[in-house]
Amino acid sequence: MSDSVGQYLNEIGAVPLLNAQEERELAQIIEKGAEARARLEAGETGRELTRAVRAAAAAKDRFIRANLRLVVSVARRYPLPPSMELLDLVQEGNLGLEHAVDKFDWRKGFKFSTYATFWIRQAIGRALDQKASLVRLPGDRSASLRAALRQVSGDGDELDDEHARLHRLTTPTSLDRTIGDDDSNELIDLLSDGGPSPEQEVIARSDEAAVTGLLDVLDPRARRAVEQRFGLDDGRKKSYREVGEDLGVTAEAARRLVKRAVNVVREQAAAATDAA
């Protein structure tokens, strides 16, 4: 286990778990905060509404932090593709956890961990489909392949013929494999070089200048996190783990920092568009 994974596990392991009553109470606070936010956005004012929104944000943060261990336990069940690390899967699963907290209905009496596991798996599965696969599979085939890989502990050589074929299609290391009945065509030969045209380069430079201007609204720490995450400094997009290591925080803290910063930039971009 890498040092970053161990550090992350130690940090989230120090957060107390919630009992059923605490889950219901936090969910109720979050629900009231959502209602208060809607009223504020509709034009109402009042300290009570503002306090409710702030209380909801604190409750949501506590709800999420208390369930980060659940995300890790789910993420560990998935075989890691060559292009991803455990913390990459964990960060994607955390997005599913956040969605589960937002959607959790405390009135139905469900255990939150059971409800959240569904959304965590959805988020991790979607990330594997989009980021770790060379070829995009239909959702049902992709889910079937992931289940088959879990049963053989990630060993692609132990898969049945159909799942082995799907595994080869979605594995980046299979680029050097030939396709068809002869050796005349290699998959790499059928892919475009992906190089930008001169027009695209001009547009890209213009967009880069615009983005750089928008980033000026961020504090230095948030700006650095965004630049690293999206490869704006050296062209290489870094994982949340790498961003966190550079800033001296956990990958989860880096993810939240980037998310907040992106929201600020989006608001700035929207304001600039309205003013134009």
Coordinates of C-alpha atoms in Angstrom, one line a residue:
M1 CA 0.0 0.0 0.0
S2 CA 1.4 3.4 -1.0
D3 CA 2.1 6.1 1.5
S4 CA -0.6 8.3 0.1
V5 CA -3.2 5.6 0.4
G6 CA -2.1 4.8 3.9
Q7 CA -2.3 8.5 4.9
Y8 CA -5.7 8.8 3.4
L9 CA -7.0 5.7 5.2
N10 CA -5.6 7.0 8.5
E11 CA -7.3 10.4 8.1
I12 CA -10.7 9.0 7.1
G13 CA -10.4 6.3 9.8
A14 CA -10.3 9.0 12.5
V15 CA -13.8 10.3 11.6
P16 CA -16.5 8.8 13.8
L17 CA -19.2 6.7 12.0
L18 CA -22.8 7.8 12.2
N19 CA -25.6 5.8 13.7
A20 CA -29.1 5.7 12.1
Q21 CA -30.4 8.5 14.3
E22 CA -27.5 10.8 13.4
E23 CA -28.0 10.0 9.7
R24 CA -31.7 11.0 9.9
E25 CA -30.9 14.2 11.8
L26 CA -28.2 15.2 9.3
A27 CA -30.5 14.4 6.3
Q28 CA -33.2 16.6 7.8
I29 CA -30.8 19.5 8.2
I30 CA -29.6 19.1 4.6
E31 CA -33.2 19.0 3.4
K32 CA -34.1 22.2 5.3
G33 CA -31.0 23.8 3.9
A34 CA -32.1 22.9 0.3
E35 CA -35.5 24.4 1.0
A36 CA -33.9 27.6 2.4
R37 CA -31.5 27.9 -0.6
A38 CA -34.5 27.7 -2.9
R39 CA -36.3 30.4 -1.0
L40 CA -33.2 32.6 -1.1
E41 CA -32.8 32.1 -4.8
A42 CA -36.5 33.1 -5.2
G43 CA -35.8 36.4 -3.7
E44 CA -36.6 35.9 0.0
T45 CA -34.2 37.2 2.7
G46 CA -33.5 36.5 6.3
R47 CA -30.9 35.3 8.7
E48 CA -32.7 32.1 9.5
L49 CA -32.6 31.1 5.8
T50 CA -28.9 31.9 5.6
R51 CA -28.2 30.0 8.8
A52 CA -30.1 27.0 7.5
V53 CA -28.0 26.9 4.3
R54 CA -24.8 27.1 6.3
A55 CA -26.0 24.4 8.7
A56 CA -26.8 22.2 5.7
A57 CA -23.4 22.6 4.2
A58 CA -21.8 21.6 7.5
A59 CA -24.1 18.6 7.9
K60 CA -23.4 17.4 4.3
D61 CA -19.7 17.7 4.9
R62 CA -20.0 15.6 8.1
F63 CA -22.2 13.1 6.4
I64 CA -19.7 12.6 3.6
R65 CA -16.6 12.4 5.8
A66 CA -18.3 9.8 8.0
N67 CA -18.9 7.6 5.0
L68 CA -15.5 7.9 3.1
R69 CA -14.5 4.5 4.5
L70 CA -17.5 3.0 2.7
V71 CA -16.2 4.3 -0.6
V72 CA -12.8 2.8 -0.1
S73 CA -14.4 -0.6 0.8
V74 CA -16.4 -0.5 -2.5
A75 CA -13.5 0.7 -4.6
R76 CA -11.2 -2.1 -3.4
R77 CA -13.5 -4.7 -5.0
Y78 CA -12.7 -3.4 -8.5
P79 CA -9.6 -4.7 -10.3
L80 CA -7.4 -1.7 -11.1
P81 CA -6.8 -1.0 -14.8
P82 CA -3.2 0.0 -15.7
S83 CA -4.1 3.6 -16.2
M84 CA -5.7 4.2 -12.7
E85 CA -4.8 3.9 -9.1
L86 CA -6.9 3.0 -6.1
L87 CA -7.2 6.6 -5.0
D88 CA -8.5 7.5 -8.5
L89 CA -11.3 5.1 -8.1
V90 CA -11.9 6.3 -4.6
Q91 CA -12.3 9.9 -5.8
E92 CA -14.8 8.9 -8.4
G93 CA -16.7 6.9 -5.8
N94 CA -16.7 10.0 -3.5
L95 CA -18.7 11.8 -6.2
G96 CA -21.2 9.0 -6.0
L97 CA -21.3 9.3 -2.2
E98 CA -21.9 13.1 -2.5
H99 CA -24.8 12.4 -4.9
A100 CA -26.2 9.8 -2.5
V101 CA -26.1 12.3 0.4
D102 CA -28.0 14.9 -1.7
K103 CA -30.7 12.3 -2.7
F104 CA -31.0 10.4 0.5
D105 CA -34.7 10.3 1.7
W106 CA -34.6 9.8 5.5
R107 CA -38.4 9.2 5.5
K108 CA -38.2 5.8 3.8
G109 CA -36.2 4.2 6.6
F110 CA -33.4 2.8 4.3
K111 CA -30.0 2.2 5.7
F112 CA -27.8 4.9 4.2
S113 CA -24.9 2.6 3.4
T114 CA -27.1 0.4 1.3
Y115 CA -28.5 3.3 -0.6
A116 CA -25.1 5.0 -1.0
T117 CA -23.3 1.8 -2.2
F118 CA -25.5 1.9 -5.4
W119 CA -24.5 5.4 -6.3
I120 CA -20.8 4.8 -5.4
R121 CA -20.7 1.7 -7.7
Q122 CA -22.4 3.7 -10.4
A123 CA -19.8 6.5 -10.2
I124 CA -16.9 4.1 -10.2
G125 CA -18.3 2.0 -13.0
R126 CA -18.9 5.1 -15.1
A127 CA -15.3 6.3 -14.5
L128 CA -13.9 2.9 -15.5
D129 CA -16.0 3.0 -18.7
Q130 CA -14.9 6.5 -19.6
K131 CA -11.3 6.8 -18.4
A132 CA -9.9 3.3 -18.2
S133 CA -11.2 1.7 -21.4
L134 CA -9.7 1.9 -24.9
V135 CA -13.1 1.0 -26.4
R136 CA -16.4 2.2 -24.9
L137 CA -18.7 -0.8 -24.2
P138 CA -22.5 -0.6 -23.7
G139 CA -23.5 -0.3 -20.1
D140 CA -24.8 -3.8 -19.7
R141 CA -21.7 -5.4 -21.3
S142 CA -19.3 -3.2 -19.2
A143 CA -21.1 -4.2 -16.0
S144 CA -21.0 -7.8 -16.9
L145 CA -17.2 -7.6 -17.6
R146 CA -16.6 -5.8 -14.3
A147 CA -18.5 -8.5 -12.4
A148 CA -16.6 -11.3 -14.2
L149 CA -13.3 -9.6 -13.4
R150 CA -14.2 -9.4 -9.7
Q151 CA -14.9 -13.1 -9.6
V152 CA -11.4 -13.9 -11.0
S153 CA -9.7 -11.3 -8.9
G154 CA -8.8 -9.2 -12.0
D155 CA -6.9 -12.0 -13.8
G156 CA -8.0 -11.5 -17.4
D157 CA -6.5 -14.9 -18.3
E158 CA -9.1 -16.6 -16.2
L159 CA -12.1 -15.1 -18.0
D160 CA -14.4 -17.0 -20.3
D161 CA -14.0 -16.4 -24.0
E162 CA -16.6 -13.7 -24.3
H163 CA -15.5 -11.7 -21.4
A164 CA -11.8 -12.2 -22.4
R165 CA -12.6 -10.7 -25.7
L166 CA -14.3 -7.7 -24.1
H167 CA -11.3 -7.3 -21.7
R168 CA -8.9 -7.2 -24.6
L169 CA -11.0 -4.5 -26.3
T170 CA -11.0 -2.3 -23.3
T171 CA -7.4 -2.8 -22.1
P172 CA -5.0 0.0 -23.3
T173 CA -2.1 -2.5 -23.4
S174 CA -3.9 -4.3 -26.2
L175 CA -3.0 -1.5 -28.7
D176 CA -0.2 -3.6 -30.1
R177 CA -2.5 -6.5 -30.8
T178 CA -3.5 -7.2 -34.4
I179 CA -7.1 -7.4 -35.4
G180 CA -8.9 -9.4 -38.0
D181 CA -7.7 -12.8 -39.4
D182 CA -4.3 -11.7 -40.5
D183 CA -1.4 -9.5 -39.3
S184 CA -1.9 -6.8 -42.0
N185 CA -3.9 -4.4 -39.8
E186 CA -3.0 -3.3 -36.3
L187 CA -5.5 -1.4 -34.2
I188 CA -3.0 1.5 -33.7
D189 CA -3.0 1.9 -37.5
L190 CA -6.7 2.5 -37.5
L191 CA -6.6 5.4 -35.0
S192 CA -6.1 9.0 -36.1
D193 CA -3.0 10.7 -34.9
G194 CA -5.2 13.2 -33.0
G195 CA -2.9 16.2 -33.9
P196 CA -4.6 19.6 -34.0
S197 CA -5.0 21.5 -37.2
P198 CA -3.5 25.1 -37.5
E199 CA -6.9 26.5 -37.0
Q200 CA -7.5 24.5 -33.8
E201 CA -4.1 25.6 -32.5
V202 CA -5.1 29.3 -32.9
I203 CA -8.4 28.7 -31.2
A204 CA -6.7 26.8 -28.4
R205 CA -4.3 29.6 -27.7
S206 CA -7.2 32.1 -27.6
D207 CA -9.2 29.8 -25.2
E208 CA -6.1 29.4 -23.0
A209 CA -5.7 33.1 -22.7
A210 CA -9.4 33.5 -21.8
V211 CA -9.2 30.7 -19.2
T212 CA -6.0 32.2 -17.7
G213 CA -7.8 35.5 -17.2
L214 CA -10.7 33.8 -15.5
L215 CA -8.3 32.0 -13.1
D216 CA -7.1 35.4 -11.8
V217 CA -10.2 35.4 -9.5
L218 CA -8.8 32.4 -7.6
D219 CA -6.4 32.6 -4.7
P220 CA -2.9 31.2 -5.5
R221 CA -3.5 27.8 -3.9
A222 CA -6.8 27.2 -5.7
R223 CA -5.4 28.4 -9.0
R224 CA -2.4 26.0 -8.7
A225 CA -4.8 23.1 -7.9
V226 CA -6.9 23.8 -11.0
E227 CA -3.9 24.3 -13.3
Q228 CA -2.4 21.0 -12.2
R229 CA -5.7 19.0 -12.4
F230 CA -6.5 20.2 -15.9
G231 CA -2.9 20.3 -17.2
L232 CA -2.9 24.1 -17.7
D233 CA 0.7 24.5 -16.5
D234 CA 2.6 21.8 -18.3
G235 CA 0.0 20.0 -20.5
R236 CA -0.3 17.0 -18.3
K237 CA -3.5 16.4 -16.3
K238 CA -2.7 15.2 -12.8
S239 CA -4.7 13.0 -10.5
Y240 CA -6.2 14.4 -7.3
R241 CA -3.6 12.4 -5.5
E242 CA -0.8 14.2 -7.3
V243 CA -2.4 17.6 -6.8
G244 CA -2.9 16.8 -3.1
E245 CA 0.7 15.7 -2.7
D246 CA 1.9 19.0 -4.2
L247 CA -0.3 21.0 -1.9
G248 CA 0.3 18.9 1.2
V249 CA -3.3 17.7 1.5
T250 CA -5.2 14.5 0.9
A251 CA -6.6 13.6 -2.5
E252 CA -10.1 14.2 -1.2
A253 CA -9.2 17.7 0.0
A254 CA -7.7 18.4 -3.4
R255 CA -10.8 17.3 -5.1
R256 CA -13.0 19.6 -3.0
L257 CA -10.6 22.5 -3.6
V258 CA -10.7 22.0 -7.4
K259 CA -14.5 21.6 -7.4
R260 CA -15.0 24.8 -5.5
A261 CA -12.5 26.6 -7.7
V262 CA -14.2 25.4 -10.9
N263 CA -17.6 26.6 -9.6
V264 CA -16.1 30.1 -8.9
V265 CA -14.6 30.2 -12.4
R266 CA -17.9 29.1 -14.0
E267 CA -19.7 31.9 -12.1
Q268 CA -17.1 34.4 -13.3
A269 CA -17.4 33.2 -16.9
A270 CA -21.2 33.4 -16.7
A271 CA -21.0 37.0 -15.4
A272 CA -18.5 38.0 -18.1
T273 CA -20.9 36.6 -20.7
D274 CA -23.8 38.5 -19.3
A275 CA -21.9 41.7 -19.3
A276 CA -20.7 41.3 -22.9

